[in-house]
PDB file of C-alpha atoms and ligand atoms in Angstrom:
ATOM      1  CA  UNK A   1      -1.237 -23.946  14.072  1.00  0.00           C
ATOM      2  CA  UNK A   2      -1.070 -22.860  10.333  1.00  0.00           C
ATOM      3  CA  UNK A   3      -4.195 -24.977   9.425  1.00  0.00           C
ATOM      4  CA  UNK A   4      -6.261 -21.826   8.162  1.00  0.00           C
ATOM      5  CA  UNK A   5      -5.036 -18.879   5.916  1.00  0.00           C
ATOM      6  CA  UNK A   6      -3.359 -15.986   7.233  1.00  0.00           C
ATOM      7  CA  UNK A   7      -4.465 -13.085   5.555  1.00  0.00           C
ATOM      8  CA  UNK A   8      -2.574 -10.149   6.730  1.00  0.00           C
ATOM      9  CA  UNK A   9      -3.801  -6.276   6.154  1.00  0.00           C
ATOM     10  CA  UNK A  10      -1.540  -3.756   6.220  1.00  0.00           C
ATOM     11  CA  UNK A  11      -2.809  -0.183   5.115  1.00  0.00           C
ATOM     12  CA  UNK A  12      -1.351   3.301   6.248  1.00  0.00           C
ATOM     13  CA  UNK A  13       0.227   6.350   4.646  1.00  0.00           C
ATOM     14  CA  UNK A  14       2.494   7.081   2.281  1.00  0.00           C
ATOM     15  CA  UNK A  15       6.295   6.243   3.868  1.00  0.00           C
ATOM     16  CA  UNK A  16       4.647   4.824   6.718  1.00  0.00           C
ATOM     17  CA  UNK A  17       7.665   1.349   6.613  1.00  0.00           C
ATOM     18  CA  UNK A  18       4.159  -0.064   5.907  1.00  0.00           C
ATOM     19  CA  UNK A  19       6.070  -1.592   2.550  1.00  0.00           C
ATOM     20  CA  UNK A  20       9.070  -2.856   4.279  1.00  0.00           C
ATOM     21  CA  UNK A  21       6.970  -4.505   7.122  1.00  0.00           C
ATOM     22  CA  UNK A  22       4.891  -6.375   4.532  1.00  0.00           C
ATOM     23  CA  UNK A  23       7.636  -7.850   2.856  1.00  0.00           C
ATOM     24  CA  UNK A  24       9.299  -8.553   6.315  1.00  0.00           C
ATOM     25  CA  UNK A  25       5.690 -10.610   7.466  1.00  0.00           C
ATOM     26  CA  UNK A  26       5.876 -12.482   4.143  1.00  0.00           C
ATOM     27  CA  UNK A  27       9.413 -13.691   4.123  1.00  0.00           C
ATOM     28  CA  UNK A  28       8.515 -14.314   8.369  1.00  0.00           C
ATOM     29  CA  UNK A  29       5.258 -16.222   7.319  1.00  0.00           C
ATOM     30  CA  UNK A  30       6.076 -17.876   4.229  1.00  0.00           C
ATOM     31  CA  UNK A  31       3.191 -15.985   2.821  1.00  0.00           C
ATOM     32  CA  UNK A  32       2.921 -14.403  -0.920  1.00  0.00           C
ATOM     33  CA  UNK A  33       2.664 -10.624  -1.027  1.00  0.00           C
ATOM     34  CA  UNK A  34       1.109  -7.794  -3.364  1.00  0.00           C
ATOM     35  CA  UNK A  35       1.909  -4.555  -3.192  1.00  0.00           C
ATOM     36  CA  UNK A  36      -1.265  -2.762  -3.766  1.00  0.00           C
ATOM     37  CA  UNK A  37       0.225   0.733  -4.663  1.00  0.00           C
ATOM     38  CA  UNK A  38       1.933  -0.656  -7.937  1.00  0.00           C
ATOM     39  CA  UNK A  39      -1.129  -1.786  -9.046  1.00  0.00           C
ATOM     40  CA  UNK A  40      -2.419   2.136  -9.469  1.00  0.00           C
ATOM     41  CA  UNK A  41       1.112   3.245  -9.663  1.00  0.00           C
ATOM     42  CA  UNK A  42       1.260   0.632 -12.752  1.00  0.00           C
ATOM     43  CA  UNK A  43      -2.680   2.284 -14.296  1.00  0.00           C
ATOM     44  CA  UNK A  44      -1.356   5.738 -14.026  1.00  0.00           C
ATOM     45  CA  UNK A  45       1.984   4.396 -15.986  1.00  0.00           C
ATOM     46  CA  UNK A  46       0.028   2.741 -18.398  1.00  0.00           C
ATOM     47  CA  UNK A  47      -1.915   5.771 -18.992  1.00  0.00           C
ATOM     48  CA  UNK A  48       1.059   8.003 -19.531  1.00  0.00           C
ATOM     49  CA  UNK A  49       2.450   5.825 -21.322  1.00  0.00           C
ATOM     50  CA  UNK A  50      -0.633   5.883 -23.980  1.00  0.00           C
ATOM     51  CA  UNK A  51      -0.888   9.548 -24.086  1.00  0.00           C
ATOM     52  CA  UNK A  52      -3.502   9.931 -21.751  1.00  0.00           C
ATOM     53  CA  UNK A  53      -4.286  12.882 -19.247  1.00  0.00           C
ATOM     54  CA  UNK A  54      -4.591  11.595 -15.647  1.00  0.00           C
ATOM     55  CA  UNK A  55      -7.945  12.531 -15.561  1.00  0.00           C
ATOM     56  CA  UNK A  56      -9.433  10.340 -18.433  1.00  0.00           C
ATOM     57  CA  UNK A  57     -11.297   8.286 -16.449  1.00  0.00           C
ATOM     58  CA  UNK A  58     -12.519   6.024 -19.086  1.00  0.00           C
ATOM     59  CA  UNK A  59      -8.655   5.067 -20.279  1.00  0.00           C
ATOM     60  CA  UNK A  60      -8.235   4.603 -16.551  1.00  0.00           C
ATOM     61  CA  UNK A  61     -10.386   2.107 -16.533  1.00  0.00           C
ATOM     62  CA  UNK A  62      -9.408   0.641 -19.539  1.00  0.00           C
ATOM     63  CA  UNK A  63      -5.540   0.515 -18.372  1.00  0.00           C
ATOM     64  CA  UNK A  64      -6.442  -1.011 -14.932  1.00  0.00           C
ATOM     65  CA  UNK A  65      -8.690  -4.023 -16.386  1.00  0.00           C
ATOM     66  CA  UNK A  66      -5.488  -4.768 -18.697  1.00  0.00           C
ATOM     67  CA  UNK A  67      -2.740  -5.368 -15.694  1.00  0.00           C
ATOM     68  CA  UNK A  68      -0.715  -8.334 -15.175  1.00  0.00           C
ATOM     69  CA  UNK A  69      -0.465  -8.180 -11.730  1.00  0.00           C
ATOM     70  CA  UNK A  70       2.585 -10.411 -12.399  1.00  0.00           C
ATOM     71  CA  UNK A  71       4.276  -8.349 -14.430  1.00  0.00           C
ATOM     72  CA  UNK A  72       4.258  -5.073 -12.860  1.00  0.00           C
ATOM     73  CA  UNK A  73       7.946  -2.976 -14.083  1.00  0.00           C
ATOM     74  CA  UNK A  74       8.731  -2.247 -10.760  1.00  0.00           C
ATOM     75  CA  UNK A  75      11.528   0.232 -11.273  1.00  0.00           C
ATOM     76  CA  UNK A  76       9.739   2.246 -13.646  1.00  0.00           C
ATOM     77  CA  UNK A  77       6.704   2.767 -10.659  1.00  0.00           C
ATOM     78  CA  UNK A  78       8.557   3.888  -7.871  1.00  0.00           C
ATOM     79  CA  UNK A  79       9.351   7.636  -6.982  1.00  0.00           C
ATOM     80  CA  UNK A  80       7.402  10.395  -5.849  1.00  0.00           C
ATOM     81  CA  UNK A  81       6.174  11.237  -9.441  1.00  0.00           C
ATOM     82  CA  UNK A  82       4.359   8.378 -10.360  1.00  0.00           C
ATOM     83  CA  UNK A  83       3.234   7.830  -6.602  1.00  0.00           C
ATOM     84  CA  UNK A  84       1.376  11.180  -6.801  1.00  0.00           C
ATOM     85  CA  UNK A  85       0.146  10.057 -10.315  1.00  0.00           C
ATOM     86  CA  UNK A  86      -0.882   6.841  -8.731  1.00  0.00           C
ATOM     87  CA  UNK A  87      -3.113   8.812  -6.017  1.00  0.00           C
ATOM     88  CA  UNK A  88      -4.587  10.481  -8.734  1.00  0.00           C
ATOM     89  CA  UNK A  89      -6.140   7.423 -10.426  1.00  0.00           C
ATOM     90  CA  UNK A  90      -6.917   5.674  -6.996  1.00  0.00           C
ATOM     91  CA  UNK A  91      -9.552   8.740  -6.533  1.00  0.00           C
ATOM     92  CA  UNK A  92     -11.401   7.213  -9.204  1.00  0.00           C
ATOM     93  CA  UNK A  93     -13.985   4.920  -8.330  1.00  0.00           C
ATOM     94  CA  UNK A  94     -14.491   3.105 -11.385  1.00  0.00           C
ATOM     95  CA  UNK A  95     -10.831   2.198 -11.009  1.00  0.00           C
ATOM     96  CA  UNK A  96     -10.916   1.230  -7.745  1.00  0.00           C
ATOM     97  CA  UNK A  97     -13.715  -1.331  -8.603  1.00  0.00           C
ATOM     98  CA  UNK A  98     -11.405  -2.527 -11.778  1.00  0.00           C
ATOM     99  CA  UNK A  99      -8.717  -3.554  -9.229  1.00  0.00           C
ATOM    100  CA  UNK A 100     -10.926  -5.459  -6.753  1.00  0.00           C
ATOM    101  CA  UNK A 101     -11.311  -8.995  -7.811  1.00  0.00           C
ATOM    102  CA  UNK A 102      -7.630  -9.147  -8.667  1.00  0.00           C
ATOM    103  CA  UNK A 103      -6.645  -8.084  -5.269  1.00  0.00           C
ATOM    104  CA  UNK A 104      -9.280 -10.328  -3.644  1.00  0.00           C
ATOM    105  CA  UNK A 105      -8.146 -13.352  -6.198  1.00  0.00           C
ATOM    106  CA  UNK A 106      -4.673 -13.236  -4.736  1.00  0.00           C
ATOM    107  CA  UNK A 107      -5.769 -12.764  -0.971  1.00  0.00           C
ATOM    108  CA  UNK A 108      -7.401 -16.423  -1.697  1.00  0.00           C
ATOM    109  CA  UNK A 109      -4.026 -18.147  -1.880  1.00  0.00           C
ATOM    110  CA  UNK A 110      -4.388 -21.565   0.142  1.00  0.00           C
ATOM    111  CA  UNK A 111      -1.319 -20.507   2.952  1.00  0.00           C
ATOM    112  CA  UNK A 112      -3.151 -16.777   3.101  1.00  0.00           C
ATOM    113  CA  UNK A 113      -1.303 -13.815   1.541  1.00  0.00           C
ATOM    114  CA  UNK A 114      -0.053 -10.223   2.865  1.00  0.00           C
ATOM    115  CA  UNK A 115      -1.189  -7.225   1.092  1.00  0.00           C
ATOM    116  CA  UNK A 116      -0.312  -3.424   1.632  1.00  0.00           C
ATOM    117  CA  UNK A 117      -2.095  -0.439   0.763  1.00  0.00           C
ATOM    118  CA  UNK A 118      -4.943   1.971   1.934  1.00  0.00           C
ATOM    119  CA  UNK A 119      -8.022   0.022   2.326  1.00  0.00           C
ATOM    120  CA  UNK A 120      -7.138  -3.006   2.585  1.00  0.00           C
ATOM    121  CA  UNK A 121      -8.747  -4.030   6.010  1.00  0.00           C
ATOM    122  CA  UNK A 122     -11.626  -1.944   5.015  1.00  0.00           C
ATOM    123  CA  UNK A 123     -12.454  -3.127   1.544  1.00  0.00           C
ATOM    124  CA  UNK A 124     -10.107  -5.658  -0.095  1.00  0.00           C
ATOM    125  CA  UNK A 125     -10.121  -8.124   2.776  1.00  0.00           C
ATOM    126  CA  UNK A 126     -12.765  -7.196   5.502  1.00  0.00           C
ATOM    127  CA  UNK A 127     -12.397 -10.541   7.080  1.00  0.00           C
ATOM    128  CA  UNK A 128      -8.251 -10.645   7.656  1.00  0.00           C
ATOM    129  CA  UNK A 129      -6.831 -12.604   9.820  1.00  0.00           C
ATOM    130  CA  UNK A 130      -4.905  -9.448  11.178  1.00  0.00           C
ATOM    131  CA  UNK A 131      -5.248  -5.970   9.907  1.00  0.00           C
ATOM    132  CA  UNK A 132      -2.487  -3.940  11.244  1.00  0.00           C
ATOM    133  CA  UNK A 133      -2.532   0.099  10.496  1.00  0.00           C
ATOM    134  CA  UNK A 134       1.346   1.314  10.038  1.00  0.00           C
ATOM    135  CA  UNK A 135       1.463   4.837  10.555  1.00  0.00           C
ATOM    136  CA  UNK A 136       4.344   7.486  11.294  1.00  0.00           C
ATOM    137  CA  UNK A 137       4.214  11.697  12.044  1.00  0.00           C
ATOM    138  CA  UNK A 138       4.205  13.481   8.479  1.00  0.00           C
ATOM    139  CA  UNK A 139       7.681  15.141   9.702  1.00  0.00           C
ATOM    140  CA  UNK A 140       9.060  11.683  10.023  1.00  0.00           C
ATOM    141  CA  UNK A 141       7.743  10.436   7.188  1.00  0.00           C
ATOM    142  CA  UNK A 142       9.105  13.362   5.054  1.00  0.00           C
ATOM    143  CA  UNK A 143      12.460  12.938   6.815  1.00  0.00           C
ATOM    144  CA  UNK A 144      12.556   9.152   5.868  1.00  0.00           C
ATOM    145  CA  UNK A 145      11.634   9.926   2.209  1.00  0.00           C
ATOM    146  CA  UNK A 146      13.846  12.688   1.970  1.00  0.00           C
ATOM    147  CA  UNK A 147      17.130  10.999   3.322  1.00  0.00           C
ATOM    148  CA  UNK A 148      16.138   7.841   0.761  1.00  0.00           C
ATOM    149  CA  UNK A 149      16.012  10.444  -2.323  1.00  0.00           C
ATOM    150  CA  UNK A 150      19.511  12.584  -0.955  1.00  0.00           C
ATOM    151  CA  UNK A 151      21.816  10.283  -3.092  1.00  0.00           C
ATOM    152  CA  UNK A 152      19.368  10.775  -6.255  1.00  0.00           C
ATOM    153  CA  UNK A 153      20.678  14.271  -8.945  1.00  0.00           C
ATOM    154  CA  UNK A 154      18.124  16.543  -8.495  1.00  0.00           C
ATOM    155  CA  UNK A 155      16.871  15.733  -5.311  1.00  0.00           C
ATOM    156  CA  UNK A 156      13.857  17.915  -3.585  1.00  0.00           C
ATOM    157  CA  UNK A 157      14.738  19.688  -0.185  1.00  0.00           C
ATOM    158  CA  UNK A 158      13.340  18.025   2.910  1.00  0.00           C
ATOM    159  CA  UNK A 159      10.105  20.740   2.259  1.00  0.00           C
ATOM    160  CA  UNK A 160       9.197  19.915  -0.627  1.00  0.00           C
ATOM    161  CA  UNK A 161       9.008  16.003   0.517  1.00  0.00           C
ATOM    162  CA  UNK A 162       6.568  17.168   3.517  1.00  0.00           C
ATOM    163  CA  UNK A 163       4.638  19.261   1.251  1.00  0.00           C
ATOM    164  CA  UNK A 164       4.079  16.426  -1.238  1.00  0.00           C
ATOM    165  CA  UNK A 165       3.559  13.552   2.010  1.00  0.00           C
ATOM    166  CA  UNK A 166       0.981  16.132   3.302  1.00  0.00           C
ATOM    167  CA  UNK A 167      -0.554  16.891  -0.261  1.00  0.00           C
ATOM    168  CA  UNK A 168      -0.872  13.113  -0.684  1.00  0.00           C
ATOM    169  CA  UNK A 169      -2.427  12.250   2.900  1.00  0.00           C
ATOM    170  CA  UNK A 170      -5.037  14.854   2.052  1.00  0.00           C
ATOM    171  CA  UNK A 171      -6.150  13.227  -1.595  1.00  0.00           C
ATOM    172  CA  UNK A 172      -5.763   9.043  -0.178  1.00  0.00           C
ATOM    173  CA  UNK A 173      -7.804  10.062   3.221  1.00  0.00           C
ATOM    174  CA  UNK A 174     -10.286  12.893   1.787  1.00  0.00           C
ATOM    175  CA  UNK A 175     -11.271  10.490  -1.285  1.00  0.00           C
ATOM    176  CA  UNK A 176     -15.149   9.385  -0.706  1.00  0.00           C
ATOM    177  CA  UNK A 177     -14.322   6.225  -1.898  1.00  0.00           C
ATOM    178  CA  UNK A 178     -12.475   3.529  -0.569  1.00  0.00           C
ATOM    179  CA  UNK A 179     -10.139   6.823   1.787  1.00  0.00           C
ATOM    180  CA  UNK A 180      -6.797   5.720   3.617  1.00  0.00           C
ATOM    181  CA  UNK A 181      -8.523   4.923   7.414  1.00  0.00           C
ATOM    182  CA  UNK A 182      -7.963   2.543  10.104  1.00  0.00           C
ATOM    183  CA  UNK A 183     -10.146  -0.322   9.703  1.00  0.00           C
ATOM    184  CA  UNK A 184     -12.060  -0.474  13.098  1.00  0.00           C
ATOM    185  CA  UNK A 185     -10.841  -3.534  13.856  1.00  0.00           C
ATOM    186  CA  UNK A 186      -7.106  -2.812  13.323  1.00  0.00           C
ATOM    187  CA  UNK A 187      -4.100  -2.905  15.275  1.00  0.00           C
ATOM    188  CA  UNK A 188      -1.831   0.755  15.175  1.00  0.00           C
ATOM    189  CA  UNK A 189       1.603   0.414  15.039  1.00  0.00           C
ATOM    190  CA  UNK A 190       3.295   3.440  14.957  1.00  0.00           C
ATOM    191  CA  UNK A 191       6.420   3.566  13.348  1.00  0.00           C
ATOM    192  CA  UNK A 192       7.653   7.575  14.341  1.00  0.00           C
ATOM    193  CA  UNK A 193       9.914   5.939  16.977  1.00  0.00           C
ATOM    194  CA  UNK A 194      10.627   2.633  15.587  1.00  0.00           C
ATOM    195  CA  UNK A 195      13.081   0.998  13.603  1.00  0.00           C
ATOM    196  CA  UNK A 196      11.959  -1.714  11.116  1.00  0.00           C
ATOM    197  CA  UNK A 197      12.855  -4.608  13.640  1.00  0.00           C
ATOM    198  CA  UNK A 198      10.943  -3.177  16.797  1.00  0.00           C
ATOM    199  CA  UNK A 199       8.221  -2.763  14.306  1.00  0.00           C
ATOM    200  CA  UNK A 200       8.227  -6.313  12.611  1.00  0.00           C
ATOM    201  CA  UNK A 201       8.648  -7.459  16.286  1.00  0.00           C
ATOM    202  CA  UNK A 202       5.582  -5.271  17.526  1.00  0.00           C
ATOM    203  CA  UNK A 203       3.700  -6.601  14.303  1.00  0.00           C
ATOM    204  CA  UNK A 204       4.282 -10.563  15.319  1.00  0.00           C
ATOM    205  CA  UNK A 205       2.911 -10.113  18.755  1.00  0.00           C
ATOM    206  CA  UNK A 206      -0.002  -9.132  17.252  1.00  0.00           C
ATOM    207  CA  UNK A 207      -0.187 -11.780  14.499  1.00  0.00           C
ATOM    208  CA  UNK A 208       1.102 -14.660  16.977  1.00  0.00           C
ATOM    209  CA  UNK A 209      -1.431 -13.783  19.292  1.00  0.00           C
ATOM    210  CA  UNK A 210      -4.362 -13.637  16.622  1.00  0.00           C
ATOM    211  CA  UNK A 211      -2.690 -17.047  15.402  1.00  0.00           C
ATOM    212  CA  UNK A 212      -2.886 -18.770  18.829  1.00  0.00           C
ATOM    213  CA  UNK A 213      -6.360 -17.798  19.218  1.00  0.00           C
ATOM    214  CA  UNK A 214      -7.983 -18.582  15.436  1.00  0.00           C
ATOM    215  CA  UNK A 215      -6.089 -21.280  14.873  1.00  0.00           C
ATOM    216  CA  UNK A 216      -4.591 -19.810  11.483  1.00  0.00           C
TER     217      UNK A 216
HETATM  218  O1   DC B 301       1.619   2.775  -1.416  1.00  0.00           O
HETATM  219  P1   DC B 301       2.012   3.651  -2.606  1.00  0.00           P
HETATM  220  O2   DC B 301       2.709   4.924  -2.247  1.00  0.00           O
HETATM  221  O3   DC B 301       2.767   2.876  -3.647  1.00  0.00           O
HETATM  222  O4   DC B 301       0.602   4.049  -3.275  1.00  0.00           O
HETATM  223  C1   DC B 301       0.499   4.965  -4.334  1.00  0.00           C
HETATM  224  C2   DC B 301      -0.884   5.589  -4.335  1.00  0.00           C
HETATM  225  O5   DC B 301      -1.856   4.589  -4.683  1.00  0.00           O
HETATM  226  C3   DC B 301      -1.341   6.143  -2.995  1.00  0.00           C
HETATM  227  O6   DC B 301      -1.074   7.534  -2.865  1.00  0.00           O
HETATM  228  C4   DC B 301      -2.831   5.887  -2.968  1.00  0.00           C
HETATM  229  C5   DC B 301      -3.039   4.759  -3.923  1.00  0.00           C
HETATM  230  N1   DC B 301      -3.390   3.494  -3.278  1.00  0.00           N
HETATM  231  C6   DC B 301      -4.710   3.315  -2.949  1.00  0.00           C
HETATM  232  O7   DC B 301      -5.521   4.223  -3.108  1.00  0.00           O
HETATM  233  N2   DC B 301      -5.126   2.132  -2.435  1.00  0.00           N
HETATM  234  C7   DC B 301      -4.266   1.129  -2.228  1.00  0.00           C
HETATM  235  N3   DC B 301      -4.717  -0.037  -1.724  1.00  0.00           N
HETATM  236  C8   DC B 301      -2.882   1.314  -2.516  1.00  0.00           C
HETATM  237  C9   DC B 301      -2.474   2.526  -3.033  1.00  0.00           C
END
């Protein structure tokens, strides 16, 4: 085994564990792995950061061709804010097409690589080894989201947080390009009723199984 790359896939919604279970594969696998979200959290940082409205396509662009994937400030790109901000930019096609060859230049790795995001098995990497699609309720998303931000001054009632999961799920799955959607060829895992170890075990099966059969 291990002779070929294993590229895993891992799209779904927003608080899906989709995150978690990506970095839980890589450390499992010995694999590298990109988060895909900073990458348009990171454009619609950069373009704050400039002065720019979120809708100036053009210094969209501009701000996505100039990332350093490996030097994405990590801190200052999570939280709701900048992950609406992010969705924003990701509607943009231009952008969309700025970020391909970077994401496709790190699926390339020799051992393989794990990436999470939205259309990953259905853009990035059509040909994945495995292309798993993490998914949860919107109520237990929300709840998830909502317990992580309780400690956090300031923090939005459990509404809000379902209002801004659902407002988000509308924008990454109604985009025309590129929308959050099973690839057909994906495996569902969903997490409503899972904790992150049933679901990294529920996620090997899958990936062992592929493995035993591909050779990778
Ligand atoms: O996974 P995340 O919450 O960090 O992603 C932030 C936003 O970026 C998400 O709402 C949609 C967009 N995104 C995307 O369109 N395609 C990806 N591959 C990853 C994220």
């Amino acid at each position: 085994m291990a002779s070929y790359p294993l590229v895993l896939a891992i799209d779904g919604p927003a608080a899906s564990g989709k995150g978690t279970l990506a970095r839980r594969l890589a450390a499992q696998y010995g694999l590298p792995h990109l988060d895909t979200g900073l990458l348009y959290r990171a454009t619609a940082r950069a373009l704050l950061d400039q002065g720019h409205v979120l809708s100036d396509v053009n210094a969209a662009v501009a701000a996505a061709e100039a990332l350093d994937a490996a030097h994405l400030p990590e801190t200052r790109l999570r939280g709701a804010e900048m992950g609406e901000a992010a969705s924003v930019v990701a509607a943009m096609p231009l952008v969309r097409a700025a970020l391909v060859d970077l994401q496709r230049r790190f699926a390339r790795a020799p051992v393989g690589a794990v990436l999470d995001g939205r259309d990953i098995g259905t853009v990035i990497c059509p040909d994945a080894t495995v292309k798993l699609f993490v998914t949860a309720s919107p109520t237990v998303r929300a709840a998830r989201r909502h317990k992580e931000l309780a400690s956090q001054p300031g923090a939005p009632d459990f509404d809000t947080v379902l209002a801004d999961i659902r407002r988000r799920d509308a924008r990454d799955s109604g985009r025309a390009d590129a929308p959050l959607k099973a690839a057909d060829d994906a495996v569902v895992i969903d997490t409503s009723a899972l904790g992150i170890d049933e679901a990294l075990a529920a996620a090997m099966a899958v990936i062992n199984a592929r493995r035993l059969a591909s050779g990778a």
